[in-house]
Amino acid sequence: MPRIQQLPNSLINQIAAGEVIERPASVVKEIIENAIDAGATDIDIDIEDGGGKLIRVRDNGCGIHPDDLALAFATHATSKIQNIDDLEHITTLGFRGEALPSIASVSKTTLTSRAEGQEQAWRISPHLGNGISPAAHPPGTTIEIRDLFYNTPARKKFLKSERTERAHIQQLVQSLALSHAGIRIHLKNHGKTLGDYGGGDLTARIQSVLGDELLEQAVAIDARAADMHLYGRVGLPTCTHTQPDQQYFYINGRIIRDKIIAHAIRQAYQDMTYHGRHPIYVLYLDINPELIDVNAHPAKHEVRFRESRLTHDFIYSSLNHALRGNIPANAPTLPPAAPPARSSVDDSTPRPRQTPLYLAGSERRPGRSAVAESTAYYQWAQHIPAPPQPASAYPLPSAGSVAPGPVLPAAAEQAPEHPLGYALGQIHNIFILAQNAHGLVIVDMHAAHERILYERLKQQLRAQNPQTQHLLIPQSLAATPATLDTLARHHDWLARLGYTLAASADESRIHITTVPALLKHAPAPEIVGELLHELGEYPASTAIARLEDQILSRLSCHKAVRAHDALNLDEMNQLLRDIENTPASGQCNHGRPTWIQLSTDEIGKYFMRGE
């Protein structure tokens, strides 16, 4: 066997570079974060050939003292921490002192810097080995990286095409631009601008990076608890993408990908987004640095939470609170209701101030102000001013009955205006037409009734402890040391759910003797196995809730009024009132919209009125 040898520093740095420098975008990330830590307010990035040939980053930060230039490329040399206590109070993006030596070990790097208060700038090129030399440079620092991975061909061959690497850099720069709105960041490729994000407030930065979509179709978040502050924007459940390409989460200004956070966000959107769609969001969590460990990943993409369950539940509850409409008092509200229109559209019809929550066709794209106002309507529609009224049976008329024609009920003359108005009739016994102060409301009656029943069944289930069902023949699942440990720690919690579990004498199996009555027909070993896995993986298990939701979803779907069921006006109006008093009523529990609003102005446009 070969003898143990001390590796040379050059090889150590290249090994470290393999952890820190994955591709050109990794280089850009490390250098921009150094510039941000240096207090820069203006950062320019130039790249060529996807960053493989050239990466140049110039900033106007505090610069590096000439006596520290050589030390800047030494391993684990940093100005950001000095002792073990500093490691527990990290407020900077970088702190290990690994980035520059790692980059210099796999590229031809030149650093030019002029420190604050210095009349002269200085330059150093570690690959030339000629020390520092005077240079012309304004206050700040420029780092130039050429021929990345020139001396590690095995790494270079794993780089993707220039277009792909350039796209990674663009996405990375956008992420960093969102994390620090007050810093101007300018990215160029072969001298052509790819992104220019001027310094400003957070709203302006979100708009410059992501466009109008997130601002117009999102809910603002601003929640505080103990040492945590969560703020930003989360897209409405109807504003989703096929890919999770616009999901940004920052902790103390640092880009983070964390499974606990992802789990909390996914749970908040559960049963509100369409299958296979992904919400969009830009969220910021400011937290006491003592409560997190940022030294958990070589590239600092992950963190550890001292109170992971508390953090998870805070994020989930904050998002759930906003998405389901429990909005703060200063949130936008609907305008005062106007008297309902009694005739066809004419020029005297008051102009509605609210626009549809859901677009009635993919080609209809209202302008920014219109969509922005629809957010207020969405927020109202999700708000629950009082507990839901007892469920109506929605009795169906006899098969020979006919739905009434589109005549506004006389009760509407004296009754107060309801936000969803009063029913006029049905279209093919599938959709309900209603008139309100703003125009026409179209309701998918099956989808709406499905959400109403779903929320009521869920409320009934949560209001009492679930009944248990004893199994005539106990079931079991295979045990592992990990599942046995999880069972020992969470035995009481599982018992409160209705599961009676015990390990076999030889600890090879876990026996199940009781289950929740609601899940008596579900596969108990599979559910318990999933529960034990999630209890060991996440701070709070949602397996039972998810399975219950799936069952309740099926029950509500089967019990809801069906397409082609004829309803009379009283039944239609009762359904409208129940929609108004049901949380998350804008979507069925599969994520599809339940109703849309067409304003009188929009209807008039189809007839070219006012043109």
Coordinates of C-alpha atoms in Angstrom, one line a residue:
M1 CA 0.0 0.0 0.0
P2 CA 1.4 3.5 -0.9
R3 CA 2.6 5.6 2.0
I4 CA 0.6 8.6 3.3
Q5 CA 1.9 11.8 1.9
Q6 CA 1.2 15.5 2.4
L7 CA -0.5 17.0 -0.7
P8 CA 1.0 20.1 -2.2
N9 CA -0.9 23.3 -1.8
S10 CA -1.6 23.6 -5.5
L11 CA -3.3 20.2 -5.5
I12 CA -5.2 21.0 -2.3
N13 CA -6.5 24.2 -3.9
Q14 CA -7.6 22.4 -7.1
I15 CA -9.5 19.8 -5.0
A16 CA -11.1 22.6 -3.0
A17 CA -12.0 24.3 -6.3
G18 CA -13.9 21.2 -7.3
E19 CA -16.3 21.8 -4.4
V20 CA -16.6 25.6 -4.7
I21 CA -16.1 26.2 -8.5
E22 CA -18.5 24.0 -10.4
R23 CA -18.8 26.1 -13.5
P24 CA -18.3 29.7 -14.7
A25 CA -21.4 30.8 -12.9
S26 CA -19.9 29.7 -9.6
V27 CA -16.9 32.0 -10.2
V28 CA -19.3 34.9 -10.9
K29 CA -21.2 34.2 -7.7
E30 CA -18.1 34.1 -5.5
I31 CA -16.7 37.3 -6.9
I32 CA -20.0 39.3 -6.8
E33 CA -20.6 38.2 -3.2
N34 CA -17.1 39.5 -2.3
A35 CA -18.0 42.8 -4.0
I36 CA -21.2 43.0 -2.0
D37 CA -19.3 42.3 1.2
A38 CA -16.9 45.1 0.3
G39 CA -19.8 47.6 0.3
A40 CA -20.0 48.0 -3.5
T41 CA -23.0 49.9 -4.9
D42 CA -22.0 49.4 -8.6
I43 CA -20.9 46.1 -10.1
D44 CA -20.0 45.5 -13.7
I45 CA -19.6 42.0 -15.1
D46 CA -18.1 41.1 -18.5
I47 CA -18.0 37.6 -19.9
E48 CA -16.8 35.9 -23.1
D49 CA -17.6 32.4 -24.4
G50 CA -20.0 31.7 -21.5
G51 CA -17.3 32.7 -19.0
G52 CA -14.9 30.0 -20.1
K53 CA -12.6 32.5 -21.9
L54 CA -13.2 35.6 -19.7
I55 CA -14.9 36.7 -16.6
R56 CA -14.2 40.3 -15.5
V57 CA -15.9 41.8 -12.4
R58 CA -15.4 45.4 -11.4
D59 CA -16.8 47.0 -8.3
N60 CA -16.6 50.3 -6.4
G61 CA -16.2 48.7 -3.0
C62 CA -13.7 49.4 -0.2
G63 CA -10.8 47.7 -2.1
I64 CA -7.9 45.7 -0.7
H65 CA -4.9 47.1 1.0
P66 CA -1.7 46.5 -1.0
D67 CA -0.2 44.6 2.0
D68 CA -3.1 42.2 1.8
L69 CA -3.1 41.5 -1.9
A70 CA -0.9 38.4 -1.7
L71 CA -2.6 37.1 1.4
A72 CA -6.0 37.4 -0.4
F73 CA -4.9 34.3 -2.5
A74 CA -3.7 32.3 0.5
T75 CA -5.9 29.4 1.7
H76 CA -8.4 30.3 4.5
A77 CA -7.2 33.9 4.7
T78 CA -10.2 36.3 5.2
S79 CA -11.1 39.7 6.7
K80 CA -14.6 38.6 7.6
I81 CA -14.1 36.4 10.7
Q82 CA -11.3 36.1 13.2
N83 CA -12.4 33.6 15.8
I84 CA -14.9 30.8 16.6
D85 CA -17.4 33.3 18.0
D86 CA -17.5 35.1 14.7
L87 CA -18.5 31.9 12.9
E88 CA -21.7 31.9 15.0
H89 CA -22.6 35.5 14.0
I90 CA -21.9 35.6 10.3
T91 CA -23.5 38.5 8.5
T92 CA -21.4 38.5 5.3
L93 CA -21.9 36.3 2.3
G94 CA -18.4 35.0 2.3
F95 CA -16.3 34.0 5.3
R96 CA -14.1 30.9 4.5
G97 CA -11.3 32.5 2.5
E98 CA -11.6 29.7 -0.1
A99 CA -13.0 31.4 -3.2
L100 CA -10.0 33.4 -4.5
P101 CA -7.3 30.6 -4.0
S102 CA -9.7 28.1 -5.5
I103 CA -10.4 30.3 -8.6
A104 CA -6.7 31.1 -9.0
S105 CA -5.7 27.5 -8.9
V106 CA -7.8 26.7 -12.0
S107 CA -7.5 29.9 -14.1
K108 CA -5.3 32.8 -15.0
T109 CA -6.4 35.3 -12.5
T110 CA -5.4 39.0 -12.2
L111 CA -6.6 41.2 -9.3
T112 CA -6.3 45.0 -9.4
S113 CA -7.5 47.0 -6.4
R114 CA -7.3 50.5 -4.9
A115 CA -8.2 50.6 -1.3
E116 CA -10.0 53.5 0.4
G117 CA -7.6 56.3 1.2
Q118 CA -4.9 55.0 -1.1
E119 CA -3.6 57.1 -4.0
Q120 CA -2.2 54.2 -5.9
A121 CA -3.8 51.0 -7.2
W122 CA -1.9 47.6 -7.2
R123 CA -2.1 44.5 -9.3
I124 CA -1.3 40.8 -8.7
S125 CA -1.4 37.8 -11.0
P126 CA -0.8 34.6 -9.0
H127 CA -0.2 32.4 -12.1
L128 CA 2.7 34.6 -13.1
G129 CA 4.3 34.5 -9.7
N130 CA 5.8 38.0 -9.9
G131 CA 4.3 39.7 -6.8
I132 CA 2.4 43.0 -6.8
S133 CA 2.9 45.9 -9.2
P134 CA 1.5 49.4 -9.4
A135 CA -1.5 50.0 -11.7
A136 CA -4.1 52.6 -12.7
H137 CA -7.6 51.9 -11.2
P138 CA -10.3 53.9 -9.5
P139 CA -11.3 53.1 -5.9
G140 CA -12.6 49.5 -5.8
T141 CA -11.5 46.2 -7.2
T142 CA -11.4 44.4 -10.6
I143 CA -10.9 40.7 -10.9
E144 CA -10.2 39.2 -14.3
I145 CA -10.3 35.4 -14.8
R146 CA -9.2 34.0 -18.1
D147 CA -9.1 30.4 -19.5
L148 CA -11.1 28.8 -16.7
F149 CA -10.0 25.2 -16.1
Y150 CA -7.1 25.6 -18.5
N151 CA -4.9 23.4 -16.3
T152 CA -7.6 20.8 -15.4
P153 CA -8.8 19.4 -18.8
A154 CA -10.9 16.8 -17.0
R155 CA -13.0 19.6 -15.5
K156 CA -13.2 21.6 -18.6
K157 CA -14.7 18.9 -20.7
F158 CA -17.7 18.8 -18.4
L159 CA -18.6 22.4 -19.2
K160 CA -21.7 22.7 -21.4
S161 CA -22.2 24.8 -24.5
E162 CA -21.4 28.6 -24.4
R163 CA -25.2 29.3 -24.6
T164 CA -25.9 27.1 -21.6
E165 CA -23.1 28.5 -19.4
R166 CA -24.1 32.0 -20.4
A167 CA -27.7 31.2 -19.3
H168 CA -26.5 30.0 -16.0
I169 CA -24.6 33.2 -15.4
Q170 CA -27.6 35.3 -16.4
Q171 CA -29.8 33.4 -14.0
L172 CA -27.2 33.7 -11.2
V173 CA -26.9 37.5 -11.8
Q174 CA -30.7 37.8 -11.7
S175 CA -30.7 36.0 -8.4
L176 CA -28.0 38.2 -6.9
A177 CA -29.8 41.3 -8.2
L178 CA -33.0 40.3 -6.4
S179 CA -31.0 39.8 -3.2
H180 CA -29.6 43.3 -3.0
A181 CA -32.0 45.8 -4.6
G182 CA -29.8 48.8 -3.7
I183 CA -26.8 47.7 -5.8
R184 CA -26.6 48.4 -9.5
I185 CA -25.5 45.3 -11.4
H186 CA -24.6 45.3 -15.2
L187 CA -23.9 42.1 -17.1
K188 CA -22.4 42.1 -20.6
N189 CA -21.4 39.3 -23.0
H190 CA -18.8 40.2 -25.6
G191 CA -19.7 43.8 -24.9
K192 CA -23.4 43.4 -25.4
T193 CA -25.7 44.0 -22.4
L194 CA -27.5 41.0 -21.1
G195 CA -28.9 42.6 -18.0
D196 CA -28.7 46.1 -16.4
Y197 CA -30.4 46.3 -13.0
G198 CA -30.3 49.8 -11.5
G199 CA -30.2 50.3 -7.8
G200 CA -33.6 51.2 -6.2
D201 CA -36.3 49.8 -4.0
L202 CA -37.3 46.2 -3.9
T203 CA -40.5 46.6 -5.9
A204 CA -38.6 48.2 -8.8
R205 CA -35.9 45.6 -8.7
I206 CA -38.4 42.7 -8.8
Q207 CA -40.1 44.4 -11.8
S208 CA -36.7 44.9 -13.6
V209 CA -35.7 41.3 -13.1
L210 CA -39.0 39.4 -13.5
G211 CA -41.2 41.9 -15.3
D212 CA -44.7 42.8 -14.4
E213 CA -46.2 39.3 -13.8
L214 CA -45.1 38.8 -10.2
L215 CA -46.1 42.3 -9.1
E216 CA -49.5 42.2 -10.8
Q217 CA -50.5 38.7 -9.9
A218 CA -49.0 38.3 -6.4
V219 CA -49.8 38.8 -2.8
A220 CA -47.4 40.9 -0.6
I221 CA -46.0 39.1 2.5
D222 CA -44.8 40.9 5.6
A223 CA -44.8 38.7 8.7
R224 CA -42.8 38.8 11.9
A225 CA -42.3 36.3 14.7
A226 CA -39.6 36.4 17.4
D227 CA -36.3 36.8 15.6
M228 CA -37.7 36.2 12.1
H229 CA -39.0 38.6 9.4
L230 CA -40.5 37.1 6.2
Y231 CA -41.3 39.5 3.4
G232 CA -41.6 39.6 -0.4
R233 CA -44.1 38.5 -3.0
V234 CA -45.9 35.2 -3.6
G235 CA -47.8 34.5 -6.8
L236 CA -51.5 33.8 -6.7
P237 CA -52.4 30.2 -7.0
T238 CA -53.6 31.0 -10.6
C239 CA -50.2 32.5 -11.5
T240 CA -48.0 29.4 -12.0
H241 CA -45.4 28.1 -14.3
T242 CA -44.7 24.6 -15.8
Q243 CA -41.2 24.8 -14.4
P244 CA -39.9 26.0 -11.0
D245 CA -37.8 28.7 -12.7
Q246 CA -39.0 31.7 -10.8
Q247 CA -38.7 30.7 -7.2
Y248 CA -36.3 32.8 -5.2
F249 CA -35.7 32.5 -1.5
Y250 CA -33.1 34.4 0.5
I251 CA -31.9 34.2 4.1
N252 CA -30.1 37.3 5.3
G253 CA -29.4 38.2 1.7
R254 CA -28.0 34.8 0.8
I255 CA -29.5 32.6 -2.0
I256 CA -30.7 29.4 -0.4
R257 CA -32.0 26.1 -1.6
D258 CA -33.3 24.2 1.5
K259 CA -35.7 21.2 1.7
I260 CA -37.3 22.5 4.9
I261 CA -38.2 25.8 3.3
A262 CA -39.3 24.1 0.1
H263 CA -41.5 21.8 2.1
A264 CA -43.1 24.7 3.9
I265 CA -43.9 26.6 0.7
R266 CA -45.2 23.5 -1.1
Q267 CA -47.4 22.8 1.9
A268 CA -48.8 26.3 1.8
Y269 CA -49.8 26.0 -1.8
Q270 CA -51.2 22.5 -1.3
D271 CA -54.7 22.0 -2.9
M272 CA -54.6 25.4 -4.5
T273 CA -52.4 24.9 -7.5
Y274 CA -53.1 22.9 -10.6
H275 CA -51.4 19.5 -10.8
G276 CA -47.9 19.8 -12.3
R277 CA -47.7 23.6 -12.0
H278 CA -45.2 25.5 -9.9
P279 CA -45.9 28.8 -8.0
I280 CA -43.7 31.8 -8.4
Y281 CA -42.3 33.8 -5.5
V282 CA -39.5 36.1 -4.3
L283 CA -39.2 35.7 -0.5
Y284 CA -36.7 37.1 2.0
L285 CA -36.2 35.8 5.5
D286 CA -34.2 37.9 7.9
I287 CA -33.3 35.9 10.9
N288 CA -30.9 36.2 13.9
P289 CA -27.6 34.8 12.6
E290 CA -27.2 32.9 15.8
L291 CA -30.2 30.7 14.8
I292 CA -28.7 29.4 11.6
D293 CA -25.5 27.7 10.5
V294 CA -24.4 28.9 7.0
N295 CA -21.3 26.7 7.1
A296 CA -23.2 23.7 6.0
H297 CA -22.4 23.4 2.3
P298 CA -19.2 24.1 0.3
A299 CA -21.1 26.5 -2.0
K300 CA -23.2 27.9 0.9
H301 CA -26.5 27.0 -0.8
E302 CA -27.9 25.4 2.3
V303 CA -28.2 26.3 6.0
R304 CA -29.0 24.5 9.2
F305 CA -31.7 26.0 11.5
R306 CA -31.4 25.8 15.2
E307 CA -35.2 25.8 15.5
S308 CA -36.1 24.0 12.2
R309 CA -39.7 23.2 13.2
L310 CA -40.3 26.8 14.4
T311 CA -38.9 28.2 11.1
H312 CA -40.9 25.7 9.0
D313 CA -44.1 26.5 10.7
F314 CA -43.6 30.2 10.6
I315 CA -43.0 30.2 6.8
Y316 CA -45.9 27.9 6.2
S317 CA -48.4 29.8 8.4
S318 CA -47.3 33.2 6.9
L319 CA -47.9 32.0 3.4
N320 CA -51.0 30.1 4.2
H321 CA -52.4 33.2 6.0
A322 CA -51.8 35.4 2.9
L323 CA -52.8 32.9 0.2
R324 CA -56.1 32.1 1.9
G325 CA -57.0 35.7 2.3
N326 CA -56.5 36.6 5.9
I327 CA -55.1 39.9 4.8
P328 CA -54.0 42.8 7.0
A329 CA -56.3 45.7 7.5
N330 CA -54.3 48.0 5.2
A331 CA -54.7 45.6 2.2
P332 CA -56.7 46.8 -0.8
T333 CA -60.4 46.3 -0.5
L334 CA -63.3 46.3 -2.9
P335 CA -64.9 49.7 -3.8
P336 CA -68.4 50.4 -2.5
A337 CA -71.0 48.4 -4.3
A338 CA -72.9 50.2 -7.0
P339 CA -76.6 49.5 -7.7
P340 CA -77.0 46.5 -9.9
A341 CA -77.6 47.2 -13.6
R342 CA -81.0 46.4 -14.9
S343 CA -80.6 46.8 -18.6
S344 CA -78.2 46.3 -21.4
V345 CA -74.8 48.0 -21.3
D346 CA -75.0 51.7 -22.1
D347 CA -72.7 54.7 -21.8
S348 CA -74.1 55.6 -18.4
T349 CA -73.1 52.3 -16.8
P350 CA -70.6 53.1 -14.0
R351 CA -67.1 52.0 -14.8
P352 CA -66.1 49.1 -12.5
R353 CA -62.9 49.5 -10.5
Q354 CA -62.2 45.8 -10.2
T355 CA -61.2 43.5 -13.0
P356 CA -61.5 39.7 -13.3
L357 CA -59.7 37.4 -11.1
Y358 CA -59.4 34.8 -13.8
L359 CA -58.9 35.7 -17.5
A360 CA -61.8 34.4 -19.6
G361 CA -59.5 33.2 -22.4
S362 CA -55.8 32.9 -23.0
E363 CA -55.7 35.8 -25.5
R364 CA -57.2 38.3 -23.1
R365 CA -54.3 40.1 -21.5
P366 CA -55.4 43.1 -19.5
G367 CA -52.9 45.9 -18.9
R368 CA -50.8 46.2 -15.8
S369 CA -53.1 48.4 -13.8
A370 CA -56.1 46.1 -14.5
V371 CA -54.3 43.0 -13.4
A372 CA -52.9 44.8 -10.3
E373 CA -56.5 45.7 -9.3
S374 CA -57.6 42.1 -9.7
T375 CA -55.2 41.2 -6.9
A376 CA -57.4 43.1 -4.5
Y377 CA -60.5 41.3 -5.8
Y378 CA -58.7 38.0 -5.3
Q379 CA -57.7 38.9 -1.7
W380 CA -61.3 39.8 -0.9
A381 CA -62.6 36.6 -2.5
Q382 CA -60.4 34.5 -0.2
H383 CA -61.3 36.4 3.0
I384 CA -63.5 34.8 5.5
P385 CA -65.4 37.4 7.6
A386 CA -67.2 34.8 9.6
P387 CA -67.4 31.0 10.0
P388 CA -69.2 29.3 7.1
Q389 CA -73.0 28.8 7.4
P390 CA -74.3 25.2 7.7
A391 CA -73.9 23.3 4.5
S392 CA -76.9 23.4 2.3
A393 CA -78.1 20.2 0.7
Y394 CA -78.5 21.7 -2.8
P395 CA -81.5 19.5 -3.6
L396 CA -81.8 18.8 -7.2
P397 CA -85.1 19.4 -9.1
S398 CA -86.9 16.6 -10.8
A399 CA -85.5 15.4 -14.1
G400 CA -88.2 17.2 -16.0
S401 CA -87.8 20.6 -14.5
V402 CA -86.2 23.5 -16.5
A403 CA -83.8 26.1 -15.2
P404 CA -85.3 29.6 -15.2
G405 CA -84.5 32.2 -17.8
P406 CA -82.1 35.1 -17.2
V407 CA -84.3 37.2 -15.1
L408 CA -82.8 39.0 -12.1
P409 CA -84.7 37.9 -8.9
A410 CA -87.0 40.4 -7.4
A411 CA -85.3 39.9 -4.0
A412 CA -82.3 41.7 -5.5
E413 CA -84.3 44.9 -5.5
Q414 CA -84.3 45.2 -1.7
A415 CA -81.4 42.8 -0.7
P416 CA -78.0 44.2 -0.1
E417 CA -75.5 43.8 -2.9
H418 CA -73.4 40.7 -2.6
P419 CA -69.9 40.6 -4.2
L420 CA -70.8 37.7 -6.4
G421 CA -74.2 39.2 -7.1
Y422 CA -77.4 37.3 -7.9
A423 CA -78.0 34.3 -10.2
L424 CA -79.5 34.8 -13.7
G425 CA -79.6 31.3 -14.8
Q426 CA -77.4 28.4 -16.1
I427 CA -75.6 27.7 -19.4
H428 CA -76.2 24.1 -20.4
N429 CA -76.6 23.3 -16.7
I430 CA -72.8 23.5 -16.3
F431 CA -72.1 27.2 -15.5
I432 CA -74.0 29.7 -13.4
L433 CA -74.4 33.2 -14.7
A434 CA -74.7 36.0 -12.1
Q435 CA -74.9 39.7 -12.2
N436 CA -73.1 41.9 -9.7
A437 CA -72.2 45.6 -9.4
H438 CA -69.2 45.2 -11.7
G439 CA -70.7 43.1 -14.5
L440 CA -71.1 39.4 -15.1
V441 CA -69.9 36.5 -13.0
I442 CA -69.5 33.0 -14.5
V443 CA -69.3 30.2 -12.0
D444 CA -68.3 26.6 -12.6
M445 CA -70.8 25.1 -10.3
H446 CA -69.2 21.7 -9.8
A447 CA -65.8 23.1 -9.1
A448 CA -67.2 25.7 -6.7
H449 CA -69.4 23.3 -4.8
E450 CA -66.4 20.8 -4.7
R451 CA -64.3 23.5 -2.9
I452 CA -67.1 24.3 -0.5
L453 CA -67.7 20.7 0.5
Y454 CA -63.9 20.0 0.7
E455 CA -63.3 22.9 3.1
R456 CA -66.3 21.9 5.3
L457 CA -65.2 18.3 5.5
K458 CA -61.7 19.4 6.4
Q459 CA -63.0 21.8 9.1
Q460 CA -65.1 19.0 10.6
L461 CA -62.2 16.7 10.7
R462 CA -59.8 19.2 12.3
A463 CA -62.4 20.2 14.9
Q464 CA -62.3 16.9 16.7
N465 CA -59.9 14.1 17.5
P466 CA -60.2 11.4 14.8
Q467 CA -61.9 8.2 15.8
T468 CA -59.9 5.1 15.7
Q469 CA -60.6 1.7 14.1
H470 CA -59.2 -1.5 15.6
L471 CA -57.8 -3.9 13.1
L472 CA -59.2 -7.4 13.3
I473 CA -55.9 -8.7 11.9
P474 CA -52.9 -6.5 12.9
Q475 CA -50.8 -5.3 10.0
S476 CA -47.0 -4.7 10.0
L477 CA -44.2 -3.2 8.1
A478 CA -40.4 -3.8 8.0
A479 CA -38.4 -2.0 10.6
T480 CA -35.0 -0.3 10.3
P481 CA -32.9 1.3 13.0
A482 CA -33.9 4.7 11.6
T483 CA -37.6 4.0 11.7
L484 CA -37.4 2.4 15.2
D485 CA -35.6 5.5 16.4
T486 CA -38.3 7.8 14.8
L487 CA -41.1 5.7 16.3
A488 CA -39.5 6.0 19.8
R489 CA -39.3 9.8 19.5
H490 CA -42.8 10.3 18.0
H491 CA -44.8 7.4 19.5
D492 CA -47.2 9.7 21.4
W493 CA -47.8 12.0 18.4
L494 CA -48.7 9.0 16.2
A495 CA -51.0 7.7 18.9
R496 CA -52.9 11.1 19.0
L497 CA -53.4 10.6 15.2
G498 CA -55.1 7.2 15.9
Y499 CA -52.2 4.9 15.2
T500 CA -51.2 2.3 17.8
L501 CA -47.8 1.0 16.9
A502 CA -45.3 -1.3 18.6
A503 CA -42.0 -2.9 17.6
S504 CA -41.8 -6.7 17.5
A505 CA -39.6 -8.6 20.0
D506 CA -36.8 -9.0 17.6
E507 CA -37.2 -5.4 16.3
S508 CA -37.6 -6.6 12.7
R509 CA -41.2 -5.4 12.3
I510 CA -43.5 -2.6 13.4
H511 CA -47.0 -3.8 14.2
I512 CA -50.1 -1.7 13.6
T513 CA -53.2 -2.5 15.7
T514 CA -55.4 0.7 15.3
V515 CA -55.7 3.3 12.6
P516 CA -57.7 6.5 12.2
A517 CA -61.3 5.6 11.3
L518 CA -61.1 8.1 8.3
L519 CA -58.3 6.0 6.9
K520 CA -59.6 2.6 7.7
H521 CA -59.7 1.5 4.1
A522 CA -56.3 3.0 3.2
P523 CA -53.1 0.8 3.2
A524 CA -51.9 1.2 6.8
P525 CA -48.3 -0.1 6.4
E526 CA -47.7 2.3 3.5
I527 CA -49.1 5.3 5.4
V528 CA -47.1 4.5 8.5
G529 CA -44.0 4.0 6.5
E530 CA -44.4 7.4 4.9
L531 CA -45.2 9.0 8.2
L532 CA -42.1 7.6 9.8
H533 CA -40.0 8.7 6.9
E534 CA -41.3 12.3 6.9
L535 CA -41.0 12.5 10.7
G536 CA -37.4 11.6 10.4
E537 CA -36.9 13.9 7.4
Y538 CA -38.9 17.1 8.2
P539 CA -39.6 19.0 11.4
A540 CA -43.4 18.5 11.0
S541 CA -45.0 15.7 9.2
T542 CA -47.7 16.4 6.7
A543 CA -48.2 12.8 5.4
I544 CA -51.5 12.3 7.3
A545 CA -52.8 15.7 6.3
R546 CA -51.9 15.1 2.7
L547 CA -53.6 11.6 2.7
E548 CA -56.7 13.0 4.5
D549 CA -56.8 15.8 2.0
Q550 CA -56.7 13.4 -0.9
I551 CA -59.6 11.4 0.6
L552 CA -61.6 14.5 1.4
S553 CA -61.0 15.7 -2.2
R554 CA -62.4 12.5 -3.6
L555 CA -65.4 12.6 -1.3
S556 CA -66.2 16.3 -2.1
C557 CA -65.8 15.6 -5.8
H558 CA -68.3 12.7 -5.7
K559 CA -70.8 14.6 -3.5
A560 CA -70.7 18.0 -5.4
V561 CA -73.4 19.0 -7.9
R562 CA -72.5 17.6 -11.3
A563 CA -72.4 19.2 -14.7
H564 CA -75.8 19.0 -16.3
D565 CA -77.6 19.2 -13.0
A566 CA -80.4 21.8 -13.2
L567 CA -80.6 24.2 -10.2
N568 CA -83.3 26.7 -9.5
L569 CA -82.4 30.3 -8.7
D570 CA -82.6 29.8 -4.9
E571 CA -80.1 27.0 -5.1
M572 CA -77.8 29.0 -7.4
N573 CA -77.9 32.0 -5.1
Q574 CA -77.2 29.8 -2.0
L575 CA -74.1 28.5 -3.9
L576 CA -72.9 32.0 -4.6
R577 CA -73.3 32.9 -0.9
D578 CA -71.4 29.8 0.2
I579 CA -68.6 30.7 -2.2
E580 CA -68.3 34.1 -0.6
N581 CA -67.9 32.5 2.8
T582 CA -65.5 29.7 1.9
P583 CA -61.7 30.0 2.2
A584 CA -59.7 29.6 -1.0
S585 CA -62.9 29.6 -3.0
G586 CA -61.2 31.0 -6.1
Q587 CA -60.0 27.5 -7.0
C588 CA -61.3 24.0 -6.6
N589 CA -59.2 21.6 -4.6
H590 CA -57.5 20.5 -7.9
G591 CA -56.3 24.0 -8.5
R592 CA -58.8 25.0 -11.3
P593 CA -60.6 28.3 -11.2
T594 CA -64.2 28.3 -9.9
W595 CA -65.4 31.6 -11.2
I596 CA -64.5 34.6 -13.3
Q597 CA -65.6 38.2 -13.5
L598 CA -66.3 40.1 -16.7
S599 CA -66.8 43.8 -16.3
T600 CA -69.4 45.7 -18.3
D601 CA -66.6 47.6 -20.1
E602 CA -65.0 44.3 -21.1
I603 CA -68.3 42.9 -22.4
G604 CA -68.9 46.2 -24.3
K605 CA -65.6 45.8 -26.1
Y606 CA -66.9 42.6 -27.7
F607 CA -69.6 44.8 -29.3
M608 CA -67.1 47.6 -30.2
R609 CA -68.9 50.0 -27.9
G610 CA -67.1 53.3 -27.4
E611 CA -64.9 52.8 -30.5

